[in-house]
Structure formats: structure tokens, C-alpha cells
């Protein structure tokens, strides 16, 4: 049964929803703040410990922590805003403003978070060279003043400009060690090509096989050159958690192209099935079995992965989705793909879906899709929520776990 045509046009933004619950902010930091006479000693200790500072739960619980973000200001500093991924509401920017310890250059902001939280974060600093506080343009201007956290050595590359974005992880957060290169592990090779006037990265496993399972991972220019997907695949193959696999990673090109193509477009799925995969088959002995073919994506890429298995089940048997934009499109045809799945006979495919507990915009649509899949008979699919946001920091381990679940022996 062919699918109905998707909406032709839609706004290029998610729904404008206020955060339903306030950020769990605390007035007491994770460490004692200095008076005017103890500033240098305080910052020396911060430099040694690294930021953000983590302390015990003030309520005495074993499964929560106090997390304090810091900034060392100057005499000109007027405001500092810290925005951990999805722990800030654009409609309430004042809720993410740091406070300054009186008589010091210490700016601070503290949360109480469950001990499995992890997230990247941004710092925006007003050094007195922009619009006055209280003016309508002030917040938009301040969001152009992103600064690095000088006391945090942990970072991931930004999605579009590649610059470092700091992150934090609490003790029970999932381990991302599989993404690091390991001594003694045989390495696959990655080559860059052009297919259909776009760049594509091709991972060739170190172990030869007659018929390789296939991973098609969208937003390839970020996952391989910046995040190093090949390290993950090398380690999973070496451990025997997945068989030797090939990965095909097409680029998204730019934001405008991404919105145009990764929004349930049959033309894009046709590119994947009729051009990209046949090209890959000309490079390596890849399988044509949809049960051993995975398409994976995040955000709009996750929406597209789910659309691909529904519209082309003869080629894609598994959708590996992190934080898919199932609210799409904004407007009268909202959650279009969920309605299509409800009205379409069950396909012989599997969905593995995961979403961040902090993604207040995406979660309502995600949960409705989960219920729709169950009602439609997709009983071998899975859904889970992790303690994080709309964040590559979280998507790395979700991707690893999903590959093991879908391709593992």
C-alpha cells in the first residue's frame, strides 16, 4: 500500500511550547562560595576539580546530585547565562541567569539532577558591550556571545560549526568508552566519496565478509569526521557484539537542505534506495536483506529513518531513531507520520526509539507514536527514555546500544 503524499510545506521549527516544569534550580551551590578575600584560592580549587562542580544531594538522596556551573567574570560582566541542553526554556531566559557572589568575580548557577544525567551546555556572557538589560533585543543578542568553559576539558564538536561544546556527566550516566580508539583493536577504513553531488563516507570493516549488514547513518559529515563513528564500529566488531558491518554516511549538506530533504520526502528515500545503496553495493559485498539493513538518524534524521522503513520496507527493515521529530509538521497536519502508521497495514520492520526525558517539546509526540506502534502490532519494536536532552552526547551511546540490539548476534 503506497503512502499518502507528505505535506508540501511546513514551518522550519518545532512547536513553540513552554517548558511544563521549571528547571530544578537550587539556591545553595555544590561548594562553599568565597568571600572577597578567598577568590584566588577558590578558583585554584575549581581549576583542579574542573567544572561543573558536583556535590551530594542536599535532600540526602543517593540517586541525585547537586551540580554547580561557574563563570569567572570581569569588572565589566553584566550577566552570564548557562544553558544545559534542554534544561533551559527560551521563553524564560532569566531562569538560566547566573548569580554573582557579592564582592567577588564568581558567577554561579546550581541544579539538583538525577545521578544518571548527562548533557552538553552553552555559556553566554554579557561583558557590557551590547543592548541594555531589559530591552527586547537583549536576549537575542546575548545568545550570540557564546564562550568556552575554561575549567572544563571535556567537549564535543558543535553540530554545524564544529567548535567545542562543553559537557558534563554524573556518575550513573551511560559509559561512552566504546567511542574511544582502543590499543590492539583492528581498525576498519573510512573513505570519502561523492554520490549524487553530495559527500558520503563509507566504512569498510577490518574483517572481510561475504555479505555485510548495512548501516545507513544520516548526518554523516558530523558522525564520522567529527565524532569518529569508525572507532565505535571497530570496538563493537572486535568485541563480537555486532558482526562485521559496513556503514554508509551521506551528508546533510546544510540546514536548509536538511529541512528540505529530511522531512518525509519520497524523493530522498528514493535517493537512498535507488542510488546510494546500489552505489555501496558496487564498493563492497553488502546485503540486500532488509532485516540486516539499518537506517539511523536523530531529530529530523530520526523522523526520516522511521519514514524510510514505512515507505521502503523492501530495503530498510530497521529504524534506529534518537529524538525523532515526530511532531512534524507544525500546523494542521501535525504528527503526520504517526497518523500514516496508524492507517497503514503493518510493515515487516522494527523500530528502536529513544528520547531524552528533558525534551519537553518532542516527548508528547514520541509517546503517542510509541502507543500507535503498539496498537498497530509492532510488538518487536522498543522505546526508551534517557536522562538527557536533544544531544549528541546522549545519542552516541543510544546509537551503540541500538546497533547491538538490531544487529547483534
GROMACS .gro file of C-alpha atoms in nm:
model
  409
    1UNK     CA    1   0.000   0.000   0.000
    2UNK     CA    2   0.164   0.329  -0.106
    3UNK     CA    3   0.181   0.610   0.145
    4UNK     CA    4  -0.012   0.933   0.101
    5UNK     CA    5   0.196   1.232  -0.005
    6UNK     CA    6   0.350   1.426   0.284
    7UNK     CA    7   0.265   1.791   0.349
    8UNK     CA    8   0.424   2.006   0.081
    9UNK     CA    9   0.536   2.290   0.307
   10UNK     CA   10   0.573   2.339   0.678
   11UNK     CA   11   0.744   2.587   0.910
   12UNK     CA   12   1.110   2.510   0.975
   13UNK     CA   13   1.085   2.493   1.352
   14UNK     CA   14   0.937   2.267   1.620
   15UNK     CA   15   0.624   2.364   1.816
   16UNK     CA   16   0.663   2.670   2.036
   17UNK     CA   17   0.588   2.512   2.373
   18UNK     CA   18   0.681   2.643   2.717
   19UNK     CA   19   0.862   2.404   2.948
   20UNK     CA   20   0.589   2.237   3.158
   21UNK     CA   21   0.807   2.214   3.470
   22UNK     CA   22   1.062   2.469   3.587
   23UNK     CA   23   1.433   2.392   3.580
   24UNK     CA   24   1.520   2.225   3.915
   25UNK     CA   25   1.734   2.514   4.036
   26UNK     CA   26   1.882   2.540   4.388
   27UNK     CA   27   1.988   2.844   4.585
   28UNK     CA   28   2.270   2.657   4.761
   29UNK     CA   29   2.572   2.569   4.541
   30UNK     CA   30   2.758   2.239   4.547
   31UNK     CA   31   3.051   2.408   4.721
   32UNK     CA   32   3.101   2.697   4.959
   33UNK     CA   33   3.139   3.026   4.775
   34UNK     CA   34   3.424   3.259   4.871
   35UNK     CA   35   3.413   3.599   5.025
   36UNK     CA   36   3.615   3.886   4.878
   37UNK     CA   37   3.932   3.759   5.045
   38UNK     CA   38   3.923   3.398   4.923
   39UNK     CA   39   3.871   3.435   4.550
   40UNK     CA   40   4.213   3.319   4.427
   41UNK     CA   41   4.211   3.013   4.647
   42UNK     CA   42   3.858   2.932   4.530
   43UNK     CA   43   3.949   2.948   4.161
   44UNK     CA   44   4.263   2.744   4.215
   45UNK     CA   45   4.047   2.470   4.364
   46UNK     CA   46   3.800   2.497   4.074
   47UNK     CA   47   4.082   2.466   3.824
   48UNK     CA   48   4.198   2.149   3.998
   49UNK     CA   49   3.850   1.993   4.020
   50UNK     CA   50   3.707   2.106   3.686
   51UNK     CA   51   3.359   2.233   3.618
   52UNK     CA   52   3.076   2.196   3.675
   53UNK     CA   53   3.119   2.115   4.043
   54UNK     CA   54   2.925   1.814   4.167
   55UNK     CA   55   2.819   1.760   4.526
   56UNK     CA   56   2.583   1.540   4.729
   57UNK     CA   57   2.208   1.573   4.716
   58UNK     CA   58   2.102   1.836   4.973
   59UNK     CA   59   1.796   1.621   5.043
   60UNK     CA   60   2.016   1.326   5.135
   61UNK     CA   61   1.916   1.102   4.845
   62UNK     CA   62   2.160   0.856   4.688
   63UNK     CA   63   2.026   0.898   4.335
   64UNK     CA   64   2.060   1.277   4.296
   65UNK     CA   65   2.346   1.525   4.290
   66UNK     CA   66   2.396   1.899   4.321
   67UNK     CA   67   2.554   2.045   4.006
   68UNK     CA   68   2.701   2.397   4.004
   69UNK     CA   69   2.806   2.577   3.686
   70UNK     CA   70   3.058   2.859   3.728
   71UNK     CA   71   3.200   3.155   3.539
   72UNK     CA   72   3.484   3.386   3.638
   73UNK     CA   73   3.371   3.734   3.545
   74UNK     CA   74   3.546   4.065   3.492
   75UNK     CA   75   3.456   4.411   3.625
   76UNK     CA   76   3.258   4.463   3.301
   77UNK     CA   77   3.049   4.143   3.327
   78UNK     CA   78   2.680   4.228   3.347
   79UNK     CA   79   2.521   3.886   3.303
   80UNK     CA   80   2.609   3.521   3.247
   81UNK     CA   81   2.362   3.270   3.110
   82UNK     CA   82   2.421   2.894   3.126
   83UNK     CA   83   2.203   2.668   2.912
   84UNK     CA   84   2.244   2.293   2.966
   85UNK     CA   85   2.082   2.106   2.678
   86UNK     CA   86   1.702   2.126   2.721
   87UNK     CA   87   1.735   2.247   3.080
   88UNK     CA   88   1.661   2.598   2.968
   89UNK     CA   89   1.342   2.744   2.827
   90UNK     CA   90   1.388   3.005   2.551
   91UNK     CA   91   1.064   3.160   2.673
   92UNK     CA   92   1.215   3.214   3.018
   93UNK     CA   93   1.579   3.318   2.961
   94UNK     CA   94   1.608   3.477   3.304
   95UNK     CA   95   1.569   3.132   3.458
   96UNK     CA   96   1.918   3.042   3.333
   97UNK     CA   97   2.098   3.353   3.456
   98UNK     CA   98   2.385   3.301   3.698
   99UNK     CA   99   2.412   3.496   4.022
  100UNK     CA  100   2.728   3.674   4.134
  101UNK     CA  101   2.870   3.606   4.478
  102UNK     CA  102   2.881   3.952   4.646
  103UNK     CA  103   3.217   4.124   4.630
  104UNK     CA  104   3.373   3.856   4.403
  105UNK     CA  105   3.411   3.763   4.037
  106UNK     CA  106   3.233   3.430   4.098
  107UNK     CA  107   2.915   3.374   3.896
  108UNK     CA  108   2.720   3.057   3.979
  109UNK     CA  109   2.405   2.855   3.893
  110UNK     CA  110   2.305   2.528   4.062
  111UNK     CA  111   2.070   2.242   3.980
  112UNK     CA  112   1.956   1.924   4.154
  113UNK     CA  113   1.976   1.641   3.898
  114UNK     CA  114   1.934   1.265   3.899
  115UNK     CA  115   2.270   1.091   3.905
  116UNK     CA  116   2.234   0.943   3.553
  117UNK     CA  117   2.202   1.286   3.385
  118UNK     CA  118   2.444   1.397   3.116
  119UNK     CA  119   2.436   1.693   2.884
  120UNK     CA  120   2.627   1.948   2.684
  121UNK     CA  121   2.586   2.313   2.775
  122UNK     CA  122   2.647   2.664   2.646
  123UNK     CA  123   2.767   2.974   2.827
  124UNK     CA  124   2.665   3.322   2.707
  125UNK     CA  125   2.842   3.619   2.863
  126UNK     CA  126   2.742   3.986   2.855
  127UNK     CA  127   3.055   4.196   2.905
  128UNK     CA  128   2.870   4.524   2.881
  129UNK     CA  129   2.907   4.577   2.507
  130UNK     CA  130   2.550   4.504   2.399
  131UNK     CA  131   2.192   4.619   2.450
  132UNK     CA  132   2.089   4.726   2.797
  133UNK     CA  133   1.927   4.465   3.023
  134UNK     CA  134   1.550   4.477   2.996
  135UNK     CA  135   1.541   4.576   2.630
  136UNK     CA  136   1.358   4.343   2.388
  137UNK     CA  137   1.669   4.268   2.179
  138UNK     CA  138   1.894   4.192   2.476
  139UNK     CA  139   1.835   3.814   2.496
  140UNK     CA  140   1.873   3.752   2.125
  141UNK     CA  141   2.198   3.946   2.128
  142UNK     CA  142   2.335   3.763   2.432
  143UNK     CA  143   2.282   3.425   2.262
  144UNK     CA  144   2.544   3.536   2.009
  145UNK     CA  145   2.803   3.569   2.287
  146UNK     CA  146   2.886   3.203   2.340
  147UNK     CA  147   3.202   3.137   2.540
  148UNK     CA  148   3.402   2.828   2.624
  149UNK     CA  149   3.417   2.698   2.980
  150UNK     CA  150   3.788   2.740   3.068
  151UNK     CA  151   3.764   2.496   3.359
  152UNK     CA  152   3.611   2.203   3.166
  153UNK     CA  153   3.835   1.998   2.936
  154UNK     CA  154   3.550   1.772   2.816
  155UNK     CA  155   3.381   1.875   2.493
  156UNK     CA  156   3.209   1.753   2.177
  157UNK     CA  157   3.211   1.934   1.841
  158UNK     CA  158   2.920   2.164   1.767
  159UNK     CA  159   2.678   2.027   1.506
  160UNK     CA  160   2.731   2.296   1.243
  161UNK     CA  161   3.046   2.496   1.313
  162UNK     CA  162   3.249   2.213   1.470
  163UNK     CA  163   3.362   2.427   1.763
  164UNK     CA  164   3.396   2.266   2.107
  165UNK     CA  165   3.084   2.242   2.325
  166UNK     CA  166   3.149   2.152   2.691
  167UNK     CA  167   2.956   1.873   2.856
  168UNK     CA  168   2.904   1.714   3.197
  169UNK     CA  169   2.816   1.362   3.310
  170UNK     CA  170   2.703   1.241   3.651
  171UNK     CA  171   2.829   0.912   3.797
  172UNK     CA  172   2.547   0.684   3.676
  173UNK     CA  173   2.534   0.820   3.320
  174UNK     CA  174   2.592   0.556   3.050
  175UNK     CA  175   2.953   0.489   2.961
  176UNK     CA  176   3.067   0.616   2.621
  177UNK     CA  177   3.403   0.439   2.626
  178UNK     CA  178   3.315   0.241   2.313
  179UNK     CA  179   3.368   0.562   2.115
  180UNK     CA  180   3.736   0.586   2.205
  181UNK     CA  181   4.004   0.411   1.997
  182UNK     CA  182   4.146   0.107   2.177
  183UNK     CA  183   4.502  -0.019   2.152
  184UNK     CA  184   4.521  -0.352   1.974
  185UNK     CA  185   4.180  -0.331   1.807
  186UNK     CA  186   4.196  -0.386   1.434
  187UNK     CA  187   4.071  -0.079   1.251
  188UNK     CA  188   3.839  -0.053   0.956
  189UNK     CA  189   3.892   0.205   0.685
  190UNK     CA  190   3.688   0.514   0.603
  191UNK     CA  191   3.687   0.674   0.259
  192UNK     CA  192   3.510   0.984   0.137
  193UNK     CA  193   3.322   0.989  -0.193
  194UNK     CA  194   3.065   1.190  -0.385
  195UNK     CA  195   2.731   1.034  -0.467
  196UNK     CA  196   2.462   1.243  -0.628
  197UNK     CA  197   2.662   1.563  -0.576
  198UNK     CA  198   2.689   1.511  -0.201
  199UNK     CA  199   2.968   1.379   0.014
  200UNK     CA  200   2.934   1.027   0.151
  201UNK     CA  201   3.162   0.846   0.396
  202UNK     CA  202   3.199   0.468   0.359
  203UNK     CA  203   3.320   0.248   0.645
  204UNK     CA  204   3.482  -0.080   0.543
  205UNK     CA  205   3.517  -0.324   0.837
  206UNK     CA  206   3.856  -0.476   0.918
  207UNK     CA  207   3.718  -0.829   0.895
  208UNK     CA  208   3.609  -0.943   0.546
  209UNK     CA  209   3.267  -1.097   0.498
  210UNK     CA  210   3.073  -1.229   0.201
  211UNK     CA  211   2.753  -1.036   0.269
  212UNK     CA  212   2.783  -0.738   0.501
  213UNK     CA  213   2.497  -0.592   0.702
  214UNK     CA  214   2.445  -0.225   0.622
  215UNK     CA  215   2.408   0.081   0.843
  216UNK     CA  216   2.288   0.398   0.671
  217UNK     CA  217   2.352   0.681   0.917
  218UNK     CA  218   2.220   1.025   0.827
  219UNK     CA  219   2.410   1.348   0.900
  220UNK     CA  220   2.728   1.166   0.804
  221UNK     CA  221   2.951   1.475   0.798
  222UNK     CA  222   2.910   1.501   1.174
  223UNK     CA  223   2.908   1.136   1.276
  224UNK     CA  224   3.231   1.036   1.104
  225UNK     CA  225   3.475   1.328   1.057
  226UNK     CA  226   3.387   1.488   1.393
  227UNK     CA  227   3.255   1.214   1.622
  228UNK     CA  228   3.453   0.919   1.485
  229UNK     CA  229   3.188   0.655   1.421
  230UNK     CA  230   3.456   0.419   1.291
  231UNK     CA  231   3.603   0.387   1.643
  232UNK     CA  232   3.268   0.265   1.772
  233UNK     CA  233   3.221   0.013   1.492
  234UNK     CA  234   3.579  -0.116   1.529
  235UNK     CA  235   3.521  -0.180   1.900
  236UNK     CA  236   3.177  -0.340   1.865
  237UNK     CA  237   3.307  -0.572   1.593
  238UNK     CA  238   3.620  -0.661   1.792
  239UNK     CA  239   3.407  -0.746   2.097
  240UNK     CA  240   3.175  -0.963   1.889
  241UNK     CA  241   2.875  -0.751   1.985
  242UNK     CA  242   2.791  -0.692   1.619
  243UNK     CA  243   2.910  -0.876   1.307
  244UNK     CA  244   3.135  -0.702   1.056
  245UNK     CA  245   2.919  -0.427   0.909
  246UNK     CA  246   2.954  -0.154   0.651
  247UNK     CA  247   2.832   0.199   0.723
  248UNK     CA  248   2.722   0.446   0.459
  249UNK     CA  249   2.702   0.805   0.582
  250UNK     CA  250   2.551   1.067   0.349
  251UNK     CA  251   2.595   1.431   0.445
  252UNK     CA  252   2.307   1.665   0.523
  253UNK     CA  253   2.481   1.944   0.323
  254UNK     CA  254   2.344   2.241   0.522
  255UNK     CA  255   2.049   2.337   0.743
  256UNK     CA  256   1.823   2.445   0.457
  257UNK     CA  257   1.887   2.124   0.262
  258UNK     CA  258   1.839   1.920   0.574
  259UNK     CA  259   1.494   2.068   0.636
  260UNK     CA  260   1.401   2.019   0.272
  261UNK     CA  261   1.513   1.655   0.248
  262UNK     CA  262   1.472   1.507   0.597
  263UNK     CA  263   1.101   1.574   0.626
  264UNK     CA  264   0.932   1.257   0.496
  265UNK     CA  265   1.029   1.317   0.134
  266UNK     CA  266   0.981   1.022  -0.105
  267UNK     CA  267   1.247   1.173  -0.332
  268UNK     CA  268   1.507   1.144  -0.058
  269UNK     CA  269   1.413   0.784   0.024
  270UNK     CA  270   1.440   0.708  -0.348
  271UNK     CA  271   1.792   0.853  -0.343
  272UNK     CA  272   1.881   0.618  -0.058
  273UNK     CA  273   1.727   0.304  -0.210
  274UNK     CA  274   1.791   0.360  -0.580
  275UNK     CA  275   2.121   0.544  -0.581
  276UNK     CA  276   2.311   0.534  -0.251
  277UNK     CA  277   2.271   0.165  -0.161
  278UNK     CA  278   2.336   0.040  -0.518
  279UNK     CA  279   2.649   0.256  -0.519
  280UNK     CA  280   2.759   0.100  -0.188
  281UNK     CA  281   2.697  -0.247  -0.335
  282UNK     CA  282   2.940  -0.158  -0.610
  283UNK     CA  283   3.207  -0.088  -0.349
  284UNK     CA  284   3.153  -0.376  -0.103
  285UNK     CA  285   2.959  -0.704  -0.084
  286UNK     CA  286   2.661  -0.560   0.106
  287UNK     CA  287   2.343  -0.746   0.186
  288UNK     CA  288   2.011  -0.681   0.017
  289UNK     CA  289   1.825  -0.832   0.313
  290UNK     CA  290   1.615  -0.557   0.478
  291UNK     CA  291   1.626  -0.745   0.810
  292UNK     CA  292   2.003  -0.683   0.816
  293UNK     CA  293   1.982  -0.323   0.697
  294UNK     CA  294   1.951  -0.039   0.948
  295UNK     CA  295   1.875   0.325   0.879
  296UNK     CA  296   1.958   0.553   1.171
  297UNK     CA  297   1.904   0.920   1.239
  298UNK     CA  298   1.849   1.184   1.502
  299UNK     CA  299   1.595   1.466   1.521
  300UNK     CA  300   1.476   1.522   1.161
  301UNK     CA  301   1.705   1.232   1.068
  302UNK     CA  302   1.512   1.013   1.311
  303UNK     CA  303   1.185   1.116   1.150
  304UNK     CA  304   1.333   1.026   0.812
  305UNK     CA  305   1.460   0.689   0.933
  306UNK     CA  306   1.111   0.597   1.053
  307UNK     CA  307   0.958   0.720   0.728
  308UNK     CA  308   1.209   0.519   0.526
  309UNK     CA  309   1.118   0.184   0.683
  310UNK     CA  310   0.746   0.251   0.637
  311UNK     CA  311   0.780   0.369   0.277
  312UNK     CA  312   1.056   0.128   0.167
  313UNK     CA  313   1.031  -0.188   0.383
  314UNK     CA  314   1.170  -0.393   0.095
  315UNK     CA  315   1.508  -0.227   0.161
  316UNK     CA  316   1.507  -0.097   0.519
  317UNK     CA  317   1.397  -0.339   0.787
  318UNK     CA  318   1.517  -0.147   1.094
  319UNK     CA  319   1.478   0.215   1.203
  320UNK     CA  320   1.721   0.326   1.474
  321UNK     CA  321   1.586   0.657   1.596
  322UNK     CA  322   1.710   0.902   1.857
  323UNK     CA  323   1.490   1.201   1.944
  324UNK     CA  324   1.296   1.183   1.619
  325UNK     CA  325   1.098   1.492   1.522
  326UNK     CA  326   0.762   1.317   1.520
  327UNK     CA  327   0.584   1.642   1.600
  328UNK     CA  328   0.650   1.736   1.234
  329UNK     CA  329   0.498   1.933   1.074
  330UNK     CA  330   0.387   2.231   1.279
  331UNK     CA  331   0.033   2.319   1.182
  332UNK     CA  332  -0.290   2.140   1.095
  333UNK     CA  333  -0.118   1.819   0.981
  334UNK     CA  334   0.095   1.780   1.296
  335UNK     CA  335   0.234   1.433   1.368
  336UNK     CA  336   0.164   1.331   1.009
  337UNK     CA  337   0.381   1.018   1.012
  338UNK     CA  338   0.218   0.881   1.327
  339UNK     CA  339  -0.123   0.908   1.161
  340UNK     CA  340   0.010   0.739   0.847
  341UNK     CA  341   0.148   0.449   1.051
  342UNK     CA  342  -0.187   0.411   1.228
  343UNK     CA  343  -0.372   0.397   0.894
  344UNK     CA  344  -0.126   0.175   0.703
  345UNK     CA  345  -0.103  -0.206   0.722
  346UNK     CA  346   0.180  -0.323   0.944
  347UNK     CA  347   0.518  -0.338   0.770
  348UNK     CA  348   0.768  -0.621   0.842
  349UNK     CA  349   1.007  -0.378   1.013
  350UNK     CA  350   1.137  -0.291   1.359
  351UNK     CA  351   1.162   0.043   1.533
  352UNK     CA  352   1.409   0.119   1.811
  353UNK     CA  353   1.322   0.460   1.955
  354UNK     CA  354   1.484   0.661   2.232
  355UNK     CA  355   1.418   1.012   2.360
  356UNK     CA  356   1.552   1.241   2.629
  357UNK     CA  357   1.345   1.293   2.941
  358UNK     CA  358   1.426   1.664   2.917
  359UNK     CA  359   1.290   1.702   2.561
  360UNK     CA  360   0.960   1.855   2.662
  361UNK     CA  361   0.873   1.954   2.303
  362UNK     CA  362   0.938   1.612   2.147
  363UNK     CA  363   0.813   1.379   2.419
  364UNK     CA  364   0.434   1.414   2.379
  365UNK     CA  365   0.454   1.321   2.009
  366UNK     CA  366   0.710   1.046   2.083
  367UNK     CA  367   0.482   0.881   2.336
  368UNK     CA  368   0.188   0.897   2.100
  369UNK     CA  369   0.400   0.726   1.833
  370UNK     CA  370   0.502   0.459   2.085
  371UNK     CA  371   0.136   0.386   2.161
  372UNK     CA  372   0.046   0.390   1.791
  373UNK     CA  373   0.318   0.136   1.711
  374UNK     CA  374   0.194  -0.093   1.986
  375UNK     CA  375  -0.166  -0.066   1.865
  376UNK     CA  376  -0.055  -0.132   1.505
  377UNK     CA  377   0.116  -0.457   1.602
  378UNK     CA  378   0.485  -0.357   1.602
  379UNK     CA  379   0.545  -0.570   1.910
  380UNK     CA  380   0.914  -0.638   1.836
  381UNK     CA  381   0.993  -0.266   1.847
  382UNK     CA  382   1.124  -0.082   2.152
  383UNK     CA  383   1.103   0.258   2.315
  384UNK     CA  384   1.302   0.411   2.598
  385UNK     CA  385   1.373   0.747   2.760
  386UNK     CA  386   1.716   0.855   2.883
  387UNK     CA  387   1.802   1.131   3.128
  388UNK     CA  388   1.922   1.395   2.887
  389UNK     CA  389   1.819   1.629   2.610
  390UNK     CA  390   1.840   1.671   2.234
  391UNK     CA  391   2.207   1.597   2.244
  392UNK     CA  392   2.478   1.410   2.053
  393UNK     CA  393   2.635   1.334   2.391
  394UNK     CA  394   2.336   1.109   2.460
  395UNK     CA  395   2.283   0.992   2.105
  396UNK     CA  396   2.630   0.835   2.090
  397UNK     CA  397   2.550   0.565   2.346
  398UNK     CA  398   2.193   0.529   2.222
  399UNK     CA  399   2.331   0.457   1.877
  400UNK     CA  400   2.576   0.200   2.012
  401UNK     CA  401   2.309   0.019   2.215
  402UNK     CA  402   2.071   0.024   1.920
  403UNK     CA  403   2.321  -0.130   1.681
  404UNK     CA  404   2.386  -0.413   1.926
  405UNK     CA  405   2.013  -0.472   1.971
  406UNK     CA  406   1.934  -0.470   1.598
  407UNK     CA  407   2.244  -0.635   1.450
  408UNK     CA  408   2.394  -0.828   1.743
  409UNK     CA  409   2.436  -1.198   1.705
   0.00000   0.00000   0.00000
